[in-house]
Every structure is written in C-alpha cells, then in structure tokens.
XYZ file of C-alpha atoms in Angstrom:
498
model
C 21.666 67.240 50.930
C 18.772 66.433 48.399
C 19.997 63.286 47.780
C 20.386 62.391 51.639
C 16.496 64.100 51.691
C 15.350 61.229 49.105
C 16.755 58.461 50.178
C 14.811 58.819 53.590
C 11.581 59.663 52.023
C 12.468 56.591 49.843
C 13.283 54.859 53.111
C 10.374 55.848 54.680
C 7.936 55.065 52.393
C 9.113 51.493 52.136
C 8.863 51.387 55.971
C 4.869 52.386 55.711
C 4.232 50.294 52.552
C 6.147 46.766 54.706
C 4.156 47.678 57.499
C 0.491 47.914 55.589
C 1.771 44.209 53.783
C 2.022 42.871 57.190
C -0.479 44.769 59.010
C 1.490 45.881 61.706
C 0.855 48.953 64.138
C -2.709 48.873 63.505
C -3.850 52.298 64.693
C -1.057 54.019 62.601
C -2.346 56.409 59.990
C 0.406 54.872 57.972
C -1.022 51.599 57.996
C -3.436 51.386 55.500
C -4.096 53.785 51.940
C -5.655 56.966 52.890
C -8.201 56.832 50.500
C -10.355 54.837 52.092
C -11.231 57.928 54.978
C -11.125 60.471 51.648
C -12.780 58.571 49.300
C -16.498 59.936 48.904
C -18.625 56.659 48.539
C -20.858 58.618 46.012
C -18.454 58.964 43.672
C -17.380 55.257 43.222
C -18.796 53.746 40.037
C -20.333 50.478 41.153
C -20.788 49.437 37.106
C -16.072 49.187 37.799
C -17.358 45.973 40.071
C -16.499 43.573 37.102
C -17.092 39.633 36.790
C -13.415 38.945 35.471
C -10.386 41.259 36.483
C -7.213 40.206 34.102
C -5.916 43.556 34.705
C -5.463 43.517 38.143
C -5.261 39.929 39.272
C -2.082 39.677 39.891
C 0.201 39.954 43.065
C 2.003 43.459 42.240
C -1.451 45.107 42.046
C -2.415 43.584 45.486
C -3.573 47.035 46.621
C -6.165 46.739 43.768
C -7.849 43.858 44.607
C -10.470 45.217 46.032
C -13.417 42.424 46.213
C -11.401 40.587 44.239
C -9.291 37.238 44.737
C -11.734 36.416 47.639
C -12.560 33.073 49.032
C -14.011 31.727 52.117
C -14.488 35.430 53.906
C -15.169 35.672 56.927
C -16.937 39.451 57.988
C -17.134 40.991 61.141
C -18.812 45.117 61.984
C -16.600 47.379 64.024
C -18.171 50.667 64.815
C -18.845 51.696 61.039
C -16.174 49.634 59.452
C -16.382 45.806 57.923
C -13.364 43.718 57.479
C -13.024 40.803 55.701
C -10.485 37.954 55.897
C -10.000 35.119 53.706
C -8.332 31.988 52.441
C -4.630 32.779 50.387
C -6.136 32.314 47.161
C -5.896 34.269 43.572
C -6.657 34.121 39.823
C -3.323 33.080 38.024
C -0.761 34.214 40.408
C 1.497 33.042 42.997
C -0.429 34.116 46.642
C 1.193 35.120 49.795
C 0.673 32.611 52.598
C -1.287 34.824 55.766
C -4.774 35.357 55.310
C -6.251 38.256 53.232
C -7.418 41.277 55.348
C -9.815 43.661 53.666
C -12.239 46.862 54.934
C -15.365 48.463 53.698
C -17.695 51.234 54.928
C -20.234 50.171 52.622
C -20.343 46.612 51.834
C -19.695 47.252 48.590
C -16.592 49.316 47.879
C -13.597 47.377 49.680
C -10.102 48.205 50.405
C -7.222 45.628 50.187
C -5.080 46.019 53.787
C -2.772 43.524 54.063
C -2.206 39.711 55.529
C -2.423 38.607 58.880
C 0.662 37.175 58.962
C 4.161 37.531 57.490
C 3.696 33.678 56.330
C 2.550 30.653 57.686
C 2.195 30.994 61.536
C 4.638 29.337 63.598
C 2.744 27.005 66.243
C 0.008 25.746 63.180
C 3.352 24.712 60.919
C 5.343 23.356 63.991
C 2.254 20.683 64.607
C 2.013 19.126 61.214
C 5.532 19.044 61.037
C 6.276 17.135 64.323
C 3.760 14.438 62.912
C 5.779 14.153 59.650
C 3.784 16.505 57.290
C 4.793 19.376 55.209
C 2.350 22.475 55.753
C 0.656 24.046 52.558
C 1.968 26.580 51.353
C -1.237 28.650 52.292
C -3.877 28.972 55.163
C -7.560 28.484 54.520
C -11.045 29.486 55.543
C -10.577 31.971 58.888
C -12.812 33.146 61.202
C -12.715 35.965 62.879
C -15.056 37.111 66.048
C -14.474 39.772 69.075
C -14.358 38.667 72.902
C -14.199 42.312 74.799
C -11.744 44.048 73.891
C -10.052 40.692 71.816
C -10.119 40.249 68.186
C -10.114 35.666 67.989
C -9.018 34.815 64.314
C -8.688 31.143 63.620
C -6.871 29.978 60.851
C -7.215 26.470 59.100
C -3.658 24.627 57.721
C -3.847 21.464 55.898
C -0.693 19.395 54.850
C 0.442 17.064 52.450
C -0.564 13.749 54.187
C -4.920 13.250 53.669
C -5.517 13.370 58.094
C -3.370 15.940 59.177
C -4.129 19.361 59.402
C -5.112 22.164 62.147
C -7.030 24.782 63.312
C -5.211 27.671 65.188
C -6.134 31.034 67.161
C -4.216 34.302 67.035
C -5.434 36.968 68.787
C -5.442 40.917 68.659
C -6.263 44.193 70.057
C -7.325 45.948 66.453
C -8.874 44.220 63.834
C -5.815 44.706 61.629
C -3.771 42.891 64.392
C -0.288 42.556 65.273
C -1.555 39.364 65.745
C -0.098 36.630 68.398
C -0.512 32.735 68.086
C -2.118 31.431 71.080
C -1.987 28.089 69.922
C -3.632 24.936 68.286
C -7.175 24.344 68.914
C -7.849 21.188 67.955
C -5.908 19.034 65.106
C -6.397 16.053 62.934
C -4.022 13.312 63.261
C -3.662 10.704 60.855
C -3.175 7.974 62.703
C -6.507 8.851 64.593
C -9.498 7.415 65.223
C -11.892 9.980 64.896
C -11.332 10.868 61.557
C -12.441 14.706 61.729
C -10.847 17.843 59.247
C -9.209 20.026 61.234
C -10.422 23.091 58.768
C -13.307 25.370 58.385
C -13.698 26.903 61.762
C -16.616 28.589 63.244
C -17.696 29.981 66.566
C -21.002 30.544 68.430
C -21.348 31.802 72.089
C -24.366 30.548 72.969
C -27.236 32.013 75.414
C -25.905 30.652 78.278
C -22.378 32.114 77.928
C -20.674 28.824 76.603
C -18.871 28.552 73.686
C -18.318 26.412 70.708
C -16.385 25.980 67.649
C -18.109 23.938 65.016
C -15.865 22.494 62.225
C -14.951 19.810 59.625
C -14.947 19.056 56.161
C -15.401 15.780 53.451
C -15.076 12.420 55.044
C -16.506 12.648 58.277
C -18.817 15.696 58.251
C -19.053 18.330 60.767
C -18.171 18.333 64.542
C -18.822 20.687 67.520
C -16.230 21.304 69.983
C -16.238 23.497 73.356
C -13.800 26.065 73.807
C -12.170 27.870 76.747
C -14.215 31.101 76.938
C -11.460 32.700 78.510
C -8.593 31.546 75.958
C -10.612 30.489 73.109
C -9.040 27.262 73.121
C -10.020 24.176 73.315
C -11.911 23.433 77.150
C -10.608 19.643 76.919
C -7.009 19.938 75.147
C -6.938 17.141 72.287
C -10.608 16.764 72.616
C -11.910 16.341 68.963
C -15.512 17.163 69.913
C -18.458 15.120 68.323
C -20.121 15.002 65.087
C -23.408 16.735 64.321
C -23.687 16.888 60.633
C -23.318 14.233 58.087
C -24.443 13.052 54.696
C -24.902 10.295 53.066
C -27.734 8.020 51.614
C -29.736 5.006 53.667
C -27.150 2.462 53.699
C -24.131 4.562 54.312
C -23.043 5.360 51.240
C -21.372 8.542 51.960
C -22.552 11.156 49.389
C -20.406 13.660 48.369
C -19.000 16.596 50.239
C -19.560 18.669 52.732
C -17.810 21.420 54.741
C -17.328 25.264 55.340
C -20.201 25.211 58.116
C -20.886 28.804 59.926
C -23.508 29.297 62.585
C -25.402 31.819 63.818
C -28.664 32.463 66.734
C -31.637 34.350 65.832
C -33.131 36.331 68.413
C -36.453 36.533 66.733
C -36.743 32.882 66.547
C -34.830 31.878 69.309
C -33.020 29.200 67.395
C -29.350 28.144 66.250
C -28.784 28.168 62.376
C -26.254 26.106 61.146
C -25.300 26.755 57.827
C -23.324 24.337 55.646
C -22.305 23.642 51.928
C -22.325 20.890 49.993
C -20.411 19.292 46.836
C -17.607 20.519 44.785
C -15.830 24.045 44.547
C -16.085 24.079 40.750
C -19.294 22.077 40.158
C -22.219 22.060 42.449
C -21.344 24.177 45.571
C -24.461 24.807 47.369
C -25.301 26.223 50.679
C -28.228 24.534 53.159
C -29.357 25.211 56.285
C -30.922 23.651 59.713
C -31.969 25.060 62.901
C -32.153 23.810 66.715
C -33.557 24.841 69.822
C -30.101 23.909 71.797
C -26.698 24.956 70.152
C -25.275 21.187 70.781
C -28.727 20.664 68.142
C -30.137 17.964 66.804
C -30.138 20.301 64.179
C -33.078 20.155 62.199
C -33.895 20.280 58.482
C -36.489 22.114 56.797
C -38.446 18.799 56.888
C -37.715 18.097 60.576
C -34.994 15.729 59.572
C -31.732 15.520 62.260
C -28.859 16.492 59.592
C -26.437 13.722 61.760
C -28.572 11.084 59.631
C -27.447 9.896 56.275
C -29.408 12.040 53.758
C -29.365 15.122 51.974
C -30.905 18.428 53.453
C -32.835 21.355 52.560
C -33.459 23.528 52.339
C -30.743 24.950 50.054
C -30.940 28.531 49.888
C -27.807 29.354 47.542
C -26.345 27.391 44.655
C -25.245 28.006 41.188
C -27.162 30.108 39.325
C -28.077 32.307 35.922
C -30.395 34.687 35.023
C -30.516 35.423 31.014
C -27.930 37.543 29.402
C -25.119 36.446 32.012
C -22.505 33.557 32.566
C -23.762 32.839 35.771
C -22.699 31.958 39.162
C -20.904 29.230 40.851
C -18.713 28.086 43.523
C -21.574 30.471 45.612
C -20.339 28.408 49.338
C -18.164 28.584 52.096
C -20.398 31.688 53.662
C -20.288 34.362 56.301
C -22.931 35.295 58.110
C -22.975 38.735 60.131
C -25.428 41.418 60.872
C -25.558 45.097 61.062
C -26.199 47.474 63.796
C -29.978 47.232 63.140
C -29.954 43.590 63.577
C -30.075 42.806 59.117
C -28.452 39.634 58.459
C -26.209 39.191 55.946
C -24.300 36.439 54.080
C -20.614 36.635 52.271
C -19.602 34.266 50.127
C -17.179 34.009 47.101
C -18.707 33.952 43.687
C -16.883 32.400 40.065
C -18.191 33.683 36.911
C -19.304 30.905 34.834
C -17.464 32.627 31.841
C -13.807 31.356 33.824
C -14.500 30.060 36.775
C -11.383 30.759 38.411
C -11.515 34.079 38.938
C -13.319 34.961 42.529
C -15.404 38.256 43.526
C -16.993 38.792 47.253
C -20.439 38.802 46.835
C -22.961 39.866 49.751
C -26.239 39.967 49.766
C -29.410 40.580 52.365
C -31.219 37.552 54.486
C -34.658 37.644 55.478
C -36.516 35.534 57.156
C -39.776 33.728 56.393
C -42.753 33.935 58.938
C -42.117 30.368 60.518
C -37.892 31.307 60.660
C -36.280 30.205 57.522
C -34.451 32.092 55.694
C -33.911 33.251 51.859
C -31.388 35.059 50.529
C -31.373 37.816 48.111
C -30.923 36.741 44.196
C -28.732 39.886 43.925
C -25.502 41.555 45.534
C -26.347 43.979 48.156
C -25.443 47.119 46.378
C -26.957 50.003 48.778
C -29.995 50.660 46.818
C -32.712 52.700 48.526
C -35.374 50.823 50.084
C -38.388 52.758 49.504
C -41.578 50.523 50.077
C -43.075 48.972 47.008
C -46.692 49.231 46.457
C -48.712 46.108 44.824
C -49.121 48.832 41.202
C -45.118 48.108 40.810
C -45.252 43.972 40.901
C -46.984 44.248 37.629
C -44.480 42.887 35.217
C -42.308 40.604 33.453
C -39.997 38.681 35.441
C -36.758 35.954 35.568
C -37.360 33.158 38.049
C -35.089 30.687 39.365
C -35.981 27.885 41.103
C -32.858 26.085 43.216
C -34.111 22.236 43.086
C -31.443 20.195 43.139
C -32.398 16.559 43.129
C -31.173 14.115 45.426
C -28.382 12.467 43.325
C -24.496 10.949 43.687
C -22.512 13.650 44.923
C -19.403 11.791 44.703
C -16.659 13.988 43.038
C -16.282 11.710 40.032
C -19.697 11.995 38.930
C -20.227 16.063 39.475
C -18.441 17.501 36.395
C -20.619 20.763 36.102
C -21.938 23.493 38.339
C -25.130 22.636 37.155
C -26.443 25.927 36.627
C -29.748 26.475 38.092
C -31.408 28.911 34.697
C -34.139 31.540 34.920
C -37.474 30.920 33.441
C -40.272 33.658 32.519
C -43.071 34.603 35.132
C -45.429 37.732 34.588
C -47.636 39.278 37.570
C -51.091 40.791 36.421
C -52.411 43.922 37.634
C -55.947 41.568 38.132
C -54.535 39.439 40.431
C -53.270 36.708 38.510
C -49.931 35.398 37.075
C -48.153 32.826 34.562
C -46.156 30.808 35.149
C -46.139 26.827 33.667
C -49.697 27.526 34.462
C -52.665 30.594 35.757
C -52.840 31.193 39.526
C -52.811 34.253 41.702
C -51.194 36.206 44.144
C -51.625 38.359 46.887
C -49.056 41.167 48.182
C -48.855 42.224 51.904
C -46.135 44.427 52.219
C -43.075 43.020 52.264
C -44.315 39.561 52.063
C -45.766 38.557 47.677
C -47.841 35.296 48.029
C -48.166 33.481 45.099
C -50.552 30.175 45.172
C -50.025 27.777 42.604
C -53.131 26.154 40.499
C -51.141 23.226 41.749
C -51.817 23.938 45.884
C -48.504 24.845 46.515
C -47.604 28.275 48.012
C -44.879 30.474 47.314
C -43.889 33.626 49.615
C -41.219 36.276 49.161
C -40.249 39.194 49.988
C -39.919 42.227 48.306
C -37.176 44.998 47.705
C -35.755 46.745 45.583
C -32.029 45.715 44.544
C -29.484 46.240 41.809
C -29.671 44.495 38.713
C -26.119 43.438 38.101
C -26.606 41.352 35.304
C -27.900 44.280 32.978
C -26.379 46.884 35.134
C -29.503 48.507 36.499
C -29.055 50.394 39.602
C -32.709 49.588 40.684
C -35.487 46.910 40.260
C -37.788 44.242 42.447
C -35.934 41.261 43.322
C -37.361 39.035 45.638
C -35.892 36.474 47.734
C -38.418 33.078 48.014
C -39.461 29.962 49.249
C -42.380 27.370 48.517
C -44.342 24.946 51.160
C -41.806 22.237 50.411
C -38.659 24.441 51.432
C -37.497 25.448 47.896
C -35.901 28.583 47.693
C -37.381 30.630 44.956
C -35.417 33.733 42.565
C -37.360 37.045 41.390
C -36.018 39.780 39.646
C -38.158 42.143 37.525
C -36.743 42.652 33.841
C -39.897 45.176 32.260
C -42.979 46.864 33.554
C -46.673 45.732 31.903
C-alpha cells in the first residue's frame, strides 16, 4: 500500500512540475512554485543578484534562473504582478524553443514560470516551411500586450534562408496562457520585394483606437503595419506595411544595424516615442529615441531630424557603459518599455557583463522625462530604494560621470569589434555653488531637476534620486539620470560626501 501511495505522489508531482514547464492551467495553484506568494520580499538579499551565474546557468536549474538567461523581455503589469517574456536564449546550454515566461512583485526579485509553448508553434513553423526554409530552432524577441480580457503575445521565427522569417500571435485568457496560435501576422518572403524582417514586434493602440504593429530589423529598417483591432492581425492580410525608420549616411550607404524598436505615447507630452537600437549585440548596442505628434510619425529626432532619412539619430539614451571598479555593461538594447500604476515609466532590457559577455541579466531601471519631453534613463538598476527627497546639502560630493557620445562612424559589422565602453570620469559639486569638471562652472538644484552650466555655454539638467549602487554594492546613493542642450545623455552617481 505504501508503495502504491508513492508512486502517485511521484506521479503527481511530475504532473504539476510538466504542467509549470509548459504553463498550462494557468490559475492552478499547482502551476507555478509557491514561494513566490510566501516569499517575504524583505528577506531576499539583493547583493545574491550577481553579474555572472556559472552555478545556475544551466537548463536543469531552469527554476533558478531568476533574472537570469534574459534577452529581449518584453514586461507587462497585471494587478500587482509583472511578467516577463523573452527570446530562447542561455549562457552555455542547450535552450528550450517557446519563449521564457517570468513574474515579479517587485521588479527586482523574479520567478522563473515556464515557456509559452511546448516548442516551436505550429502555424509560425508551417509558413517558413511551405516556402522551403527550416525554422530555428528557437523564437525571438516577443511582445506581449492585453486587449480586454485577451493576453496578444507575438512571437518572432527566423529561418535558415537570409528573407524568410515571421511574426505570429497567440493569444490567452491568463498571462501564463494556455496559449492558442491565431496565426501569422505578417511574414518576410525571400523572393519579395519589400525586403522587410519579419522580427522584433511591437504594438501601439493609438488615441484614436487604431492599432499598429511596428517591426523590422538590419537591411531595411523599421516598418509600421495596421492590425485588426479585433483579431490582432494584420487589417490588410500580406500587407507588409511601410517603412518609417532607417539609417544610413548621405549617399546611401547603409550604416550598420538597426532593429528591436518598441513604442510607447506619453500622456504628458502628447507624443509617440519610438524607441530603437542600433549596432551589434556584442559590440556597440545602443538604444535612441524619436518622437511624433501622429503614431504613423515622421518621427522626429532630438534635432528635428525625420529618422526615415539616411543618418544616425540621437539622442541615445542607453549604450555600453562602466563606472570604475566594474566590468561594465553591454549588449544594453532590445528594450521594454512599461509603466506602473502611478503612471512611472520604465525600461527592460538585457545586460552582458563586460567580464564574459555571454552571460545575460534583466536589468530595469526608472525613465524620467526632461521639461521639453525627452527622456533619460537611470544609470542604475531599479532596486526599490526609498525615495526620500534630496535637499541641495546632499549634492555636495565626489562623483562618476559618464557621458554616452558616440560619434557618427561606420557601423558596418566588420568594422565594430568592441562594445566600446562608454568610462566614467571624476566630477565634484561644491557646497558654494560651483563644480569641476574638465573645467569651473556652477550649478543650480530645483528639486528634482540639478542644472549644471558649463564655462563652455552648454547646459546640463538631471534629475535626482536616490538609487542603489550596484557596482560597490551600496544599497543607497544620488544617481542622476541627464541630458545636455545638444541631446547627450549624461551619467551621475555619487561615490563620497565632501
């Protein structure tokens, strides 16, 4: 009789672990490791959040992963929960094909659940496979969003021929699915004119109601497409949509890459951002930004530039970095960007240790927005620190500063080799009003907003918080998130008092 009794505990607890791998029967307590409702979030050791994660990297300690193995997310908020789903990627190991599902209460401590699917989907695989391609062995760069009651998540598949791959939509009643294909939303074909990248999906639903999925990677930039607000399909089936984003210098020379777009509307501003990176994975992945009054743009650089012309844009308000003492940073592209209840954005994107920059940790971290609408992101994680205000007697100090100024250059893939690590400098504020930098100027502090004006005319404003020092793990310091009169995003984080 005991023996009969453990086999169908061992039976049954192979029955809940199979159905948390494939993230079936959502709302069952089964589902998903019941630590993540037990687990008191004051008790997890942030300082275990490590750059490089040997130990756990591979496949058999899935349930581990935790931030870890994570590229191109893609966050949504339900009620008080995040989830997070990403490419099939992970340091050293064999992956499972079906998109990466993960949840957090916090932003910061985050809970392996499972895959979307049980393997490449069906309808994606049956495409490239009906124009003579082989799928890969892995989906890429999701997107997920909510339509009512109806959880969207597009997947990307690429193939083994250059110009065919596609981007599909499963859909859901809980963000942990089952999931059901609804179909292909819009494909590239290689024997096709418009030479588009059926990869790196995102969606906006504008003002008016309508929506659109904006898209593409490498040779032909990125496209906008409208979709069936009802099936979140495509409106026009085997329409490819039209191109809004390129890059390139005068002459059309095309210049490098760019890809992993994700847009967003600002209320306060009443304007479309389109965010987009640029480059190479492993060298200079960067992430810019434009803006536009209409969601079908022009969309608009920082220098009132259309970004459909053949130049590089700025401003760029995330690329490789280092501050002293540290490996730094790359690979920092491909974002997310979500907000909270309270309307704070956010952006997700991976992050590779310069130390091995294979290995892949979620990083998210805090937008704000400048006065005229731009915005700058935090030089730090987001790591929950309490946001008391900071009064001008604290900016006194010694400080790192990192300026992202990329030049424009040849982006072409033989010719980037290195991230190209942008490294921190010294600054120090003075409690009379002045600071050093190359040379003496001053600043001025209007909570939250630190002006500092160069002895050269230029102006610098950030804001000011207080954030987590993960370098030198310090729970809290001032960091502050920049940006100059030319559009140059602008690091601060405060290393001693004076």
């Amino acid at each position: 009789m005991s023996n009969k009794k453990s086999l169908v505990t061992l039976i049954l607890f192979w029955t809940i672990l199979t159905s948390v791998i494939s993230c079936k029967k959502a709302d069952s307590v089964n589902n998903e490791p019941q630590d993540i409702n037990d687990t008191i979030v004051d008790e997890f050791d942030i300082s275990s959040i490590t750059d490089t994660y040997p130990d756990v990297a591979s496949i058999d300690q899935v349930f581990s992963w935790g931030p870890y193995n994570v590229h191109d997310p893609s966050v949504i908020k339900v009620g008080d929960t995040y989830y997070c789903y990403s490419t099939d990627a992970a340091y050293g190991t064999a992956v499972q094909p079906g998109l990466q599902i993960r949840k957090s209460n916090d932003l910061i401590q985050w809970y392996f659940m499972g895959w979307v699917f049980d393997g490449l989907p069906d309808r994606g695989s049956e495409f490239i496979t009906t124009f003579g391609g082989v799928p890969n062995q892995g989906l890429w760069a999701p997107y997920i969003m909510k339509v009512g009651d109806e959880y969207r998540l597009y997947y990307s598949l690429a193939s083994d021929l250059p110009r065919l791959s596609v981007i599909g939509l499963a859909t859901s009643l809980q963000p942990l699915g089952p999931w059901t294909e609804q179909g292909v939303v819009v494909s590239s074909l290689n024997n096709s004119d418009v030479h588009t990248n059926a990869i790196d999906p995102t969606v906006l639903i504008d003002k008016s109601g309508r929506y659109w999925m904006y898209y593409g990677s490498s040779w032909d930039g990125i496209y906008i497409l409208e979709l069936n607000q009802e099936t979140g399909l495509a409106l026009n089936s085997g329409d490819k949509g039209v191109r809004i984003a390129h890059r390139g210098f005068t002459g059309n020379t095309i210049n490098g890459n760019i890809e992993g777009a994700e847009i967003i509307y600002n209320p306060d501003f009443d304007k479309y951002y389109l965010f987009i990176s640029y480059d190479w994975l492993e060298t200079k992945y960067n992430v810019r930004v434009a803006r536009s009054l209409s969601p079908q743009g022009p969309f608009l650089d920082f220098n009132g530039n259309d970004i459909n012309d053949y130049r590089d844009n700025g401003p760029m308000i995330i690329a490789p970095y280092k501050f002293n003492g540290h490996s730094g940073w790359q690979g920092v592209a491909h974002p997310s960007v979500y907000s909270d209840d309270n309307g704070q954005f956010y952006i997700a994107h991976q992050g590779r240790p310069g130390i091995d920059n294979y290995y892949m940790v979620l990083h998210n971290r805090k937008i704000h927005w400048t006065p005229d609408g731009w915005p700058v992101v935090s030089p730090e994680r987001f790591a929950g620190v309490s946001q008391e205000d900071v009064i001008a007697d604290e900016l006194t100090g010694e400080y790192e500063r990192i300026e992202l100024n990329y030049t424009v250059v040849p982006g072409f893939a033989e010719t980037q080799v290195s991230p190209d690590f942008q490294t921190a400098t010294s600054l120090t504020i003075n409690a009379d009003g002045s600071f050093i930098d190359e040379g003496e100027s001053q600043w001025e502090y209007n909570s939250p907003w630190l002006s500092l004006y160069q002895n050269t005319g230029i102006t610098e404003r950030y804001f000011v918080e207080r954030g987590r020092d993960w370098e030198n793990n310090i729970n809290s310091t001032i960091i502050m998130s920049g940006m100059d009169d030319n559009g140059k995003a602008i690091y601060l984080k405060k290393i001693t008092d004076k």
